[in-house]
XYZ file of C-alpha atoms in Angstrom:
723
model
C 25.819 120.102 101.695
C 22.861 117.494 101.822
C 23.369 114.873 105.127
C 24.476 112.030 103.763
C 21.938 108.760 104.025
C 23.288 105.245 104.194
C 22.751 103.775 100.420
C 24.424 100.018 99.675
C 28.438 99.385 100.608
C 30.555 98.624 97.391
C 32.231 95.482 99.972
C 35.947 94.722 99.687
C 37.746 92.212 101.787
C 40.800 93.954 101.610
C 39.671 97.012 103.168
C 37.621 95.269 105.647
C 39.507 92.372 106.781
C 36.991 90.053 106.017
C 34.523 89.299 103.770
C 30.777 88.540 105.072
C 29.846 87.321 101.606
C 31.657 83.976 101.996
C 28.614 82.384 103.666
C 26.273 82.874 100.757
C 29.369 81.154 98.458
C 29.682 84.909 97.293
C 32.834 86.589 96.271
C 32.655 89.672 97.116
C 35.785 90.932 95.281
C 36.927 87.852 92.700
C 40.494 87.809 91.419
C 40.416 90.151 87.684
C 41.942 90.837 84.737
C 41.432 93.703 82.581
C 41.553 93.372 78.842
C 41.068 95.977 76.130
C 39.962 95.352 72.359
C 42.644 95.303 69.948
C 41.566 95.918 66.253
C 45.158 94.622 64.889
C 44.965 91.250 67.141
C 41.585 90.549 66.548
C 42.193 91.351 62.525
C 44.759 88.758 62.643
C 43.173 85.912 65.151
C 39.800 85.830 62.806
C 42.121 85.412 59.366
C 44.375 82.706 60.723
C 41.427 80.582 62.482
C 39.054 80.525 59.428
C 42.099 78.556 57.549
C 41.827 75.688 59.441
C 38.030 74.912 58.640
C 37.065 77.254 61.355
C 38.462 75.056 64.301
C 40.186 78.309 65.794
C 36.574 79.749 65.864
C 35.111 76.217 67.756
C 38.520 76.872 70.177
C 37.203 80.422 71.158
C 34.031 79.199 71.893
C 34.976 76.072 74.557
C 37.450 78.596 76.026
C 36.447 82.368 75.951
C 39.449 83.233 78.390
C 41.902 81.923 76.128
C 40.141 84.156 72.951
C 40.015 87.308 74.876
C 43.911 87.094 75.788
C 44.428 86.674 71.706
C 42.242 89.554 70.754
C 43.022 91.615 73.359
C 45.691 93.273 75.437
C 46.022 93.148 79.152
C 45.510 96.799 80.811
C 44.265 98.059 83.983
C 40.887 97.482 85.492
C 39.974 101.241 85.325
C 40.733 101.288 81.758
C 39.244 97.698 80.485
C 36.381 96.707 78.115
C 36.143 93.449 79.292
C 37.402 91.542 82.305
C 38.457 87.855 83.014
C 37.078 86.764 86.447
C 37.795 83.972 88.728
C 35.001 82.384 90.384
C 35.283 80.349 94.003
C 35.630 77.371 91.594
C 38.405 78.112 89.564
C 35.857 78.991 86.672
C 37.305 82.250 84.168
C 34.192 84.188 82.868
C 34.456 87.020 80.631
C 32.284 89.890 81.616
C 31.442 93.259 79.731
C 32.266 95.868 81.135
C 29.661 98.871 81.205
C 28.765 102.363 82.103
C 26.026 104.231 83.756
C 25.732 107.821 84.375
C 24.239 109.083 87.801
C 22.110 112.081 87.216
C 22.047 114.983 89.439
C 24.884 116.386 91.076
C 28.421 114.986 91.326
C 29.351 116.625 94.707
C 26.711 115.258 96.659
C 28.283 112.427 99.171
C 27.009 108.962 99.790
C 28.600 106.047 101.584
C 30.640 103.510 100.379
C 31.936 100.688 102.757
C 32.371 102.806 106.279
C 33.521 106.239 104.840
C 31.516 108.720 103.169
C 32.743 110.462 100.265
C 32.061 112.671 97.026
C 30.941 110.895 93.975
C 33.281 113.137 91.794
C 36.363 111.714 93.854
C 35.105 108.051 93.213
C 33.360 108.085 89.568
C 34.769 111.173 87.179
C 31.641 112.933 85.975
C 29.433 110.740 87.505
C 30.518 107.949 85.396
C 29.732 104.740 87.053
C 31.883 101.600 85.421
C 30.569 98.172 86.620
C 29.773 94.512 85.313
C 27.405 92.062 85.885
C 28.951 88.729 87.153
C 25.986 85.735 87.880
C 23.789 88.560 88.240
C 25.304 90.402 90.712
C 26.709 93.818 89.979
C 30.498 94.930 90.581
C 31.198 98.169 90.685
C 34.777 99.945 89.761
C 36.337 101.507 92.891
C 39.647 103.656 91.903
C 41.301 103.555 95.782
C 41.284 99.219 95.674
C 41.817 99.469 91.653
C 39.441 96.690 91.282
C 35.852 95.937 90.438
C 34.129 95.167 94.107
C 30.392 93.725 94.707
C 27.977 96.340 95.323
C 25.825 95.532 98.560
C 22.411 96.959 99.763
C 21.716 98.000 103.384
C 22.099 94.234 104.446
C 25.637 94.541 106.229
C 27.641 97.261 107.675
C 24.806 99.570 108.937
C 23.353 99.841 112.119
C 19.692 99.147 113.379
C 19.666 102.551 114.456
C 20.688 103.818 111.038
C 18.093 101.947 109.447
C 15.368 104.012 111.595
C 16.681 107.312 110.980
C 15.241 106.518 107.374
C 11.489 106.360 108.286
C 10.979 109.558 105.891
C 12.159 107.984 102.762
C 14.340 108.598 100.314
C 14.205 112.067 98.062
C 13.767 111.778 94.240
C 17.223 112.648 93.482
C 18.467 109.968 95.741
C 16.127 107.334 94.686
C 17.205 108.327 91.013
C 20.867 108.060 91.612
C 20.688 104.802 93.283
C 18.228 102.963 90.752
C 21.174 104.065 88.595
C 23.618 102.116 90.802
C 21.575 99.367 91.557
C 19.508 98.411 88.660
C 15.913 97.253 88.363
C 14.082 95.468 91.348
C 13.571 91.964 89.572
C 14.896 88.438 89.341
C 14.588 87.880 85.773
C 16.067 84.508 84.964
C 16.762 84.794 80.980
C 15.263 81.823 79.204
C 17.513 80.967 76.159
C 15.487 80.993 72.549
C 15.553 77.638 70.960
C 18.245 78.373 68.530
C 20.672 79.272 71.250
C 20.305 76.313 73.173
C 20.877 73.998 70.111
C 24.256 75.692 69.700
C 25.374 75.292 72.823
C 24.534 71.300 73.167
C 25.558 70.734 69.648
C 28.682 72.905 69.982
C 29.640 70.333 72.904
C 33.164 68.984 72.201
C 31.763 65.275 72.844
C 28.496 66.234 69.951
C 31.799 67.761 67.940
C 33.772 64.711 67.949
C 30.275 62.574 66.976
C 29.844 64.535 64.059
C 33.147 64.260 62.586
C 33.301 61.207 63.300
C 29.453 60.501 61.147
C 31.693 62.417 58.436
C 34.415 60.127 58.349
C 32.097 56.991 58.433
C 30.103 58.432 55.241
C 33.376 58.894 53.317
C 34.207 55.565 53.955
C 30.658 53.912 53.036
C 29.510 52.994 56.826
C 26.030 54.389 55.661
C 23.901 52.943 57.883
C 25.952 52.983 61.092
C 26.881 56.302 60.440
C 22.824 57.041 59.668
C 22.128 55.410 63.075
C 24.413 57.111 65.475
C 23.537 60.296 63.611
C 19.843 59.709 64.061
C 20.374 58.570 67.944
C 22.107 62.203 68.330
C 19.482 63.991 66.947
C 16.721 62.860 68.844
C 19.001 63.224 71.822
C 20.024 66.513 71.228
C 16.404 67.909 70.848
C 14.908 65.972 73.798
C 17.540 67.349 75.618
C 16.632 70.862 74.425
C 13.354 70.466 75.357
C 13.649 69.605 78.569
C 16.428 72.144 79.020
C 13.998 74.937 78.014
C 11.037 74.236 79.883
C 12.855 73.710 83.288
C 14.363 77.259 82.259
C 11.013 78.418 81.840
C 9.986 76.977 84.543
C 12.334 78.237 86.914
C 11.915 82.119 85.024
C 7.788 82.014 85.809
C 8.586 81.059 89.992
C 11.333 83.476 90.616
C 10.012 86.424 88.681
C 7.160 88.561 90.253
C 6.067 92.294 89.882
C 3.437 94.142 92.079
C 2.648 97.501 93.188
C 3.712 98.893 96.419
C 3.208 101.869 98.443
C 6.663 103.487 99.669
C 7.413 106.313 101.783
C 9.657 109.380 99.784
C 10.309 112.749 100.813
C 8.294 112.281 104.012
C 5.133 111.062 102.285
C 3.463 108.233 100.687
C 3.658 107.720 97.530
C 1.095 104.671 95.945
C 0.950 102.824 92.920
C 4.754 102.697 92.860
C 6.322 99.733 90.843
C 8.167 96.898 92.693
C 10.915 96.643 90.153
C 11.618 100.422 90.796
C 12.421 99.465 94.452
C 16.312 100.339 95.771
C 17.827 99.658 99.665
C 16.763 102.824 101.209
C 13.182 102.897 100.143
C 10.659 102.774 102.854
C 8.188 100.288 101.991
C 4.645 100.216 103.729
C 3.160 96.945 104.635
C -0.803 97.092 103.891
C -2.767 94.885 106.732
C -4.286 92.850 104.147
C -0.878 91.511 103.281
C 1.766 91.282 100.154
C 4.252 88.885 98.654
C 7.250 90.855 99.470
C 9.457 91.910 96.423
C 12.532 92.879 98.037
C 14.749 92.235 101.462
C 12.924 94.186 104.428
C 13.767 95.390 107.817
C 10.799 95.788 109.741
C 10.938 99.265 111.619
C 7.434 99.478 112.959
C 4.477 97.016 113.863
C 4.338 93.456 113.556
C 3.725 91.251 110.855
C 2.584 87.324 110.252
C 4.518 85.765 107.588
C 4.324 82.634 105.429
C 7.842 81.881 104.099
C 7.047 78.368 102.994
C 8.714 79.867 99.724
C 11.661 79.943 100.975
C 12.044 77.806 104.176
C 9.379 75.076 103.216
C 7.527 75.482 106.394
C 3.742 75.804 105.845
C 3.468 77.304 109.558
C 3.660 81.064 108.978
C 5.881 82.944 111.482
C 5.681 86.211 113.739
C 8.286 89.110 112.900
C 8.298 91.765 115.158
C 10.194 95.553 114.857
C 14.017 95.397 114.504
C 15.146 97.229 117.761
C 17.403 100.191 117.722
C 20.957 99.645 118.538
C 24.006 100.254 117.818
C 24.723 96.361 116.864
C 25.417 96.079 112.743
C 22.175 94.497 111.055
C 22.958 91.110 109.963
C 19.748 89.650 108.433
C 21.235 86.203 107.922
C 22.139 86.175 111.721
C 19.406 84.299 113.863
C 19.083 87.117 116.168
C 17.746 89.494 113.470
C 15.997 86.860 111.290
C 12.876 87.408 113.285
C 13.125 91.476 112.434
C 13.424 90.720 108.340
C 10.684 90.345 105.695
C 12.347 87.753 102.837
C 11.908 88.349 99.113
C 9.314 85.744 98.113
C 7.759 85.367 101.082
C 3.977 85.916 101.829
C 3.032 88.586 104.453
C -0.540 87.405 105.879
C -1.478 89.961 108.594
C -0.086 92.960 109.749
C -0.555 94.938 113.220
C 0.186 98.223 114.292
C -0.162 100.710 117.150
C -3.023 102.856 116.664
C -2.540 104.995 113.374
C 1.059 103.799 113.161
C 1.596 102.472 109.921
C 3.502 98.885 109.588
C 7.135 100.092 107.803
C 9.592 98.341 106.636
C 13.479 99.376 105.185
C 14.514 97.903 102.089
C 17.687 96.166 102.624
C 18.162 94.206 99.506
C 16.967 94.077 95.955
C 17.079 91.687 93.038
C 19.392 88.732 92.990
C 20.703 90.150 96.422
C 18.030 89.212 97.804
C 17.122 85.747 99.796
C 15.222 84.415 97.006
C 17.657 86.019 94.507
C 20.262 83.952 96.184
C 18.336 80.671 95.990
C 17.614 80.983 92.078
C 21.571 81.790 91.983
C 22.454 78.673 93.847
C 20.153 76.563 91.128
C 21.511 78.785 88.356
C 25.263 78.320 88.984
C 25.518 75.347 91.602
C 28.702 74.749 93.110
C 31.475 72.440 91.512
C 31.393 69.146 93.513
C 34.397 67.093 92.833
C 32.974 63.410 92.507
C 34.961 60.264 92.430
C 32.715 59.462 89.587
C 33.951 62.235 87.410
C 37.164 62.046 87.981
C 37.269 58.410 87.102
C 35.334 59.029 83.700
C 37.488 61.503 82.902
C 40.636 59.440 83.396
C 39.197 56.623 81.047
C 38.354 59.132 78.609
C 41.723 60.390 79.181
C 43.231 56.850 79.068
C 40.832 56.300 75.782
C 42.735 59.375 73.515
C 46.300 58.461 74.933
C 45.253 55.089 73.403
C 43.979 56.730 70.300
C 46.551 58.674 69.975
C 49.496 56.211 69.729
C 47.394 54.559 67.452
C 46.870 57.600 64.942
C 50.479 58.109 64.870
C 50.972 53.983 64.517
C 48.680 53.893 61.763
C 50.200 57.094 59.793
C 53.774 55.854 60.170
C 52.888 52.630 58.749
C 50.845 53.929 56.108
C 53.554 56.196 54.968
C 56.286 53.332 55.511
C 54.369 51.525 53.084
C 53.414 54.511 50.640
C 49.985 53.918 50.349
C 47.412 57.002 49.352
C 47.155 60.079 51.475
C 43.411 59.625 51.286
C 43.498 56.181 52.398
C 46.128 57.196 54.703
C 43.980 59.919 56.851
C 40.824 58.044 56.579
C 42.349 54.909 58.697
C 44.255 57.277 61.131
C 41.192 58.734 61.920
C 38.951 55.517 62.009
C 41.362 54.516 64.987
C 40.362 56.955 66.951
C 36.656 56.652 66.289
C 36.994 53.213 67.528
C 39.137 53.729 70.429
C 36.956 56.559 71.719
C 33.099 55.655 70.888
C 31.941 58.670 69.173
C 28.351 57.048 69.950
C 29.060 57.390 74.111
C 27.881 60.731 74.492
C 24.389 59.902 72.766
C 23.799 56.942 74.830
C 24.325 58.876 78.006
C 22.190 61.544 76.827
C 19.347 59.073 76.396
C 19.639 57.580 80.009
C 19.825 60.932 81.919
C 16.602 62.387 79.598
C 15.007 59.035 80.299
C 15.811 59.647 84.278
C 14.629 63.129 83.938
C 11.644 62.180 82.602
C 10.727 59.915 85.521
C 11.591 62.775 87.790
C 9.572 65.180 86.120
C 6.435 63.026 86.946
C 7.142 63.760 90.686
C 7.646 67.366 90.013
C 11.305 67.092 90.392
C 12.962 69.486 87.770
C 16.762 69.832 87.010
C 18.388 72.462 84.523
C 22.009 70.655 85.369
C 20.974 67.260 83.556
C 24.580 65.567 84.304
C 23.752 66.316 88.264
C 21.313 63.013 87.595
C 24.199 61.081 86.985
C 25.395 62.049 90.319
C 22.404 61.177 92.176
C 22.482 57.436 91.320
C 25.787 57.165 92.960
C 24.157 58.524 96.280
C 25.131 56.287 99.452
C 23.945 58.319 102.490
C 21.133 60.230 103.085
C 20.271 62.789 105.823
C 16.801 63.579 107.405
C 15.373 66.170 109.285
C 13.118 64.735 112.208
C 9.893 66.956 112.906
C 7.616 67.528 109.615
C 9.890 65.041 107.457
C 10.235 61.663 109.262
C 7.409 62.771 111.650
C 4.163 64.371 111.431
C 4.098 68.583 111.618
C 2.214 68.750 114.557
C 2.839 67.171 117.727
C 0.295 65.943 120.434
C -0.214 67.048 123.879
C 0.198 63.866 125.676
C -0.120 65.498 129.168
C 1.770 67.694 131.670
C 3.680 67.142 135.315
C 3.285 69.945 137.696
C 5.614 71.188 140.217
C 4.070 71.657 143.235
C 5.917 72.638 146.767
C 9.563 71.912 144.980
C 8.266 67.981 143.962
C 6.896 66.861 140.997
C 3.362 65.051 141.018
C 3.260 61.377 140.311
C 2.308 61.039 136.921
C 1.136 63.054 134.000
C -2.459 64.967 134.143
C -4.341 66.506 131.477
C -4.034 70.616 131.076
C -7.478 70.765 131.506
C -7.459 69.170 134.713
C -4.734 71.583 135.719
C -6.250 74.174 138.919
C -5.750 78.028 138.696
C -1.942 77.596 138.547
C 1.223 78.997 136.819
C 1.636 76.098 134.823
C -1.837 76.500 133.141
C -1.107 80.504 132.694
C 1.763 79.744 130.901
C 0.565 77.161 128.528
C -1.972 79.662 127.743
C 0.343 82.506 126.911
C 3.823 81.986 125.701
C 2.756 81.217 122.436
C 2.764 83.843 119.124
C -0.571 82.097 118.146
C -2.471 84.929 115.694
C -6.127 84.499 114.742
C -6.141 84.689 110.015
C -9.260 84.266 108.637
C -11.048 82.791 111.997
C -8.667 80.347 112.636
C -5.601 80.083 114.772
C -1.960 79.809 113.375
C 1.003 79.698 114.487
C 3.516 76.893 115.348
C 1.992 73.318 115.897
C 3.565 72.840 119.431
C 2.333 76.251 120.496
C -1.449 75.862 119.137
C -1.335 72.013 120.455
C -0.383 73.559 124.030
C -2.669 76.129 123.953
C -5.638 73.814 122.554
C -4.672 71.703 125.186
C -5.797 74.080 127.861
C -9.297 74.627 126.596
C -8.647 78.096 126.914
C -9.622 80.989 123.989
C -8.315 83.939 122.653
C -9.566 87.192 122.215
C -7.314 89.635 120.074
C -7.614 93.140 119.355
C -9.795 94.473 115.968
C -7.952 93.104 112.907
C -5.019 95.291 111.813
C -4.358 96.983 115.075
C -3.338 96.336 118.214
C -2.338 98.338 121.609
C -0.744 97.820 124.786
C -3.801 98.730 126.184
C -5.606 96.293 124.184
C -3.539 93.451 124.357
C -4.081 89.862 123.152
C -5.807 88.262 125.947
C -6.318 84.504 126.861
C -9.162 83.436 129.434
C -11.044 80.661 129.867
C -14.435 79.639 127.824
C -17.647 81.115 128.888
C -18.703 79.117 132.338
C -15.876 77.082 132.244
C -14.557 78.575 135.836
C -11.742 80.175 136.790
C -13.437 82.693 138.950
C -10.953 84.840 140.855
C -12.113 87.671 143.243
C -15.673 86.740 141.497
C -14.279 87.835 138.368
C -13.423 85.804 135.593
C -9.469 85.640 135.034
C -8.020 86.959 131.798
C -4.309 86.892 130.777
C -3.336 89.924 128.673
C 0.128 89.506 126.689
C 1.805 92.840 127.225
C 4.956 91.511 125.575
C 6.891 88.647 123.927
C 10.413 87.763 123.765
C 10.098 85.558 120.634
C 11.811 82.040 120.780
C 15.758 82.271 119.566
C 17.435 79.123 118.863
C 20.233 80.429 120.550
C 18.874 80.462 123.568
C 16.504 77.827 123.127
C 13.362 79.381 124.722
C 10.783 82.271 124.921
C 9.170 84.139 127.643
C 5.994 86.926 127.885
C 5.007 89.242 130.177
C 1.885 89.467 131.383
C -0.638 91.116 133.261
C -3.365 88.358 135.508
C -6.369 90.637 136.188
C -8.206 91.241 137.674
C -5.428 92.516 139.964
C -5.838 94.970 142.488
C -2.244 95.707 142.011
C -1.559 97.450 138.720
C 1.994 97.414 138.620
C 1.900 93.901 139.360
C 3.153 91.378 135.922
C 4.087 87.759 135.769
C 7.007 86.200 133.708
C 5.775 83.004 132.120
C 8.959 81.260 130.325
C 9.215 77.895 128.286
C 11.769 76.483 126.754
C 14.684 73.292 126.973
C 14.542 71.685 130.327
C 18.235 72.070 130.648
C 18.131 75.487 129.734
C 14.536 76.429 132.085
C 16.500 74.712 135.179
C 19.449 77.211 134.819
C 17.258 80.217 135.116
C 15.087 78.812 138.275
C 15.885 79.199 141.571
C 17.586 76.059 142.881
C 14.993 74.946 145.694
C 12.383 75.395 143.100
C 13.802 72.406 141.117
C 12.813 68.912 142.243
C 15.444 66.454 143.406
C 14.727 63.942 140.970
C 14.223 66.116 138.093
C 17.192 64.567 135.581
C 15.781 61.462 136.390
C 11.624 62.204 135.342
C 13.030 64.185 132.337
C 15.143 61.210 130.974
C 12.458 58.793 131.678
C 10.272 60.683 129.419
C 13.046 61.693 127.003
C 14.007 57.960 126.581
C 10.537 57.056 125.259
C 10.785 59.412 122.612
C 8.314 62.388 124.042
C 9.014 65.476 123.151
C 9.608 67.661 126.891
C 9.156 71.632 127.602
C 10.483 73.075 131.145
C 7.841 75.948 131.968
C 8.975 78.663 134.675
C 7.615 81.771 136.162
C 7.781 84.755 138.310
C 6.715 87.640 139.677
C 7.317 91.193 138.593
C 6.891 94.274 140.280
C 6.386 96.942 136.826
C 4.807 99.191 135.066
C 3.559 98.122 131.772
C 5.383 101.319 130.236
C 8.722 100.098 131.612
C 7.957 96.501 130.759
C 7.787 97.553 127.292
C 11.561 98.686 127.227
C 12.825 95.941 129.709
C 15.975 94.048 128.591
C 15.155 90.456 128.247
C 17.921 89.284 130.778
C 16.542 91.100 133.570
C 13.338 89.347 133.151
C 14.597 85.477 132.045
C 16.505 85.145 135.715
C 15.091 84.038 139.276
C 12.551 82.102 137.808
C 10.844 79.116 139.734
C 9.953 75.927 137.874
C 6.348 75.509 137.111
C 6.542 71.786 135.455
C 6.738 70.105 132.649
C 4.946 69.682 129.289
C 4.963 66.188 127.173
C 4.464 66.175 123.613
C 4.134 63.120 121.639
C 5.448 63.551 118.191
C 4.282 60.268 115.723
C 5.934 59.233 112.688
C 4.289 59.591 109.165
C 2.762 56.437 107.657
C 5.445 56.666 104.587
C 8.537 56.880 107.210
C 9.157 53.460 107.537
C 8.869 52.039 104.271
C 10.808 54.545 102.951
C 13.576 53.936 105.531
C 13.252 50.121 104.692
C 13.673 50.614 101.011
C 16.572 52.923 101.216
C 18.082 50.390 103.764
C 17.498 47.404 101.654
C 19.114 49.772 98.814
C 22.198 49.895 100.880
C 22.194 53.456 101.559
C 22.406 54.501 104.981
C 20.029 56.975 106.875
C 20.820 59.726 109.016
C 18.647 61.836 111.422
C 19.279 65.393 111.685
C 17.937 67.495 114.376
C 18.334 70.280 116.702
C 17.079 68.430 119.829
C 19.441 66.926 122.061
C 20.864 63.079 121.438
C 18.751 61.623 124.768
C 15.477 63.262 122.949
C 16.110 61.933 119.021
C 14.319 58.799 119.490
C 11.500 58.157 116.709
């Protein structure tokens, strides 16, 4: 029997005791009720609903779950042809059960959850029963008796298991998974005009309006009926065009297709369509970059990625290989994000050792990716309980009650005085059309359409027009600080070195520093890369490195090696002579910045040196964090006072520390982070200035004058949030 290779897991909250999808607003096993088609119920239903002018068909369109209960009989999910699925908002959707036949032998094992079982023990004859709910695939699992979410390799698999997939899938394994997962595409369906027209016209408000217009025409209110009908037609057409245009724009943004290189059966295959990728495939990332068609865990090499599509940050980030471990791989966790290439992001450049390829294991495809989740959140926004809508519904309900009372009273009076039946019906319904204004939806639509047009001029698009009304009720606006209220980049104001356990008096320029640990740390503690001849990286890293006046010398494009690492050195003729040679700082290893740890560090070799095992550790991060990692005798006694004085002026302050490390370079490649980030010596403070954007003050003033409260959200400590 073939050795089982982990495929995606069918996640079940009941089996595993928790639901990892809750953070993504996905229910891995939503409440479900199965139904099977009944011919005699369907015939009886349609025979009865046609009699009252097709009103029953309209009700069936508005309430599909009720329609299914009337035309089908309830049955176990294993034999159901349709399923009522209840989402997290309590809405009920009717989904059609589909089947697929798995190719190959059904006795070969696959992994479901944390257990390995044979296909024939789960799906009889290799037939898979599934349904698609909100673009996600749910497979029927007989052991649970429910349809459960089919996941990729983004949960429940260890990092070591992902590294064991470098050889790729066999062709049979790929075809089987392709049958399970379907195409790797984020294809947002764009409904035709006639479908959108039917959906818009069959809205309850417009149906009520159409009935009212018919009654007005019968009562010879031609001008009023014609005016309302014309306004309604114009509003429906404009709303239809707006919705269609926005759906098309979302489709164009979401959909992408390309050709990639993958490893299958131990060899590289080029020219493979990205739509055929499945979880478990091994993607070969070219040195020139790639627009990621899936979520993938980086196994070898490094990648510089532009994640502006997902995060809005224009600064590329460096992705490092996922270290093998027994821990479960979770791409959404802060510790694994820096090892994950997300769908929709652009790989600008890759680096690798020698002739080794940059490999990434596909962990999610289609709508199960980060980009797919973003698109789904646009298409299916969570239900908001807003007081405005609640009050509006109460108002309409009150009008409906008054109209109902008036309707009954009119019928009673007219029958009592023995008016003609035709006049009685017309006058009774006339009371309803007066109590509940039929022109109300048209008036609301015109206002919303006008608001959408204004938003579109500012490149703001909306496929849920009713949310525009909600935007008009905003009373609180929360802003991010860096890059939103302030400029994207910071300016280096100066540095304050620590000499013999004490701060120097006042700030000085980094270029005036002598050869010292503070200068070396500023030149090496960064993830800057050269792209197209230009330094690119985090704005703080760039400003700090540029403040030293040093230059960065990288290995040849595409590859790197610990024997020829990235080197920082002073410019030619700029001094920096040590033992008759120019000093060079070689980055041997980097521990990237972690928001949880609030620091980053590098292991550096300072050349020239007589001892090849003499290395140095340089670390930078939040002052409070770095201070705790330093020797107490290296921290000045007035550290809190100096730090408080700088932060109260609105400056961004970073602390820098160092320590010698006597270790061979090959051991430094495997040493754990906590081993090197200890027993440090404080080297000094780096002070950055973050200027406000020119438009920040007028925008904040406009919001304040409009009675909207402004709140700033930042990850910095409270005493550093002055701006």
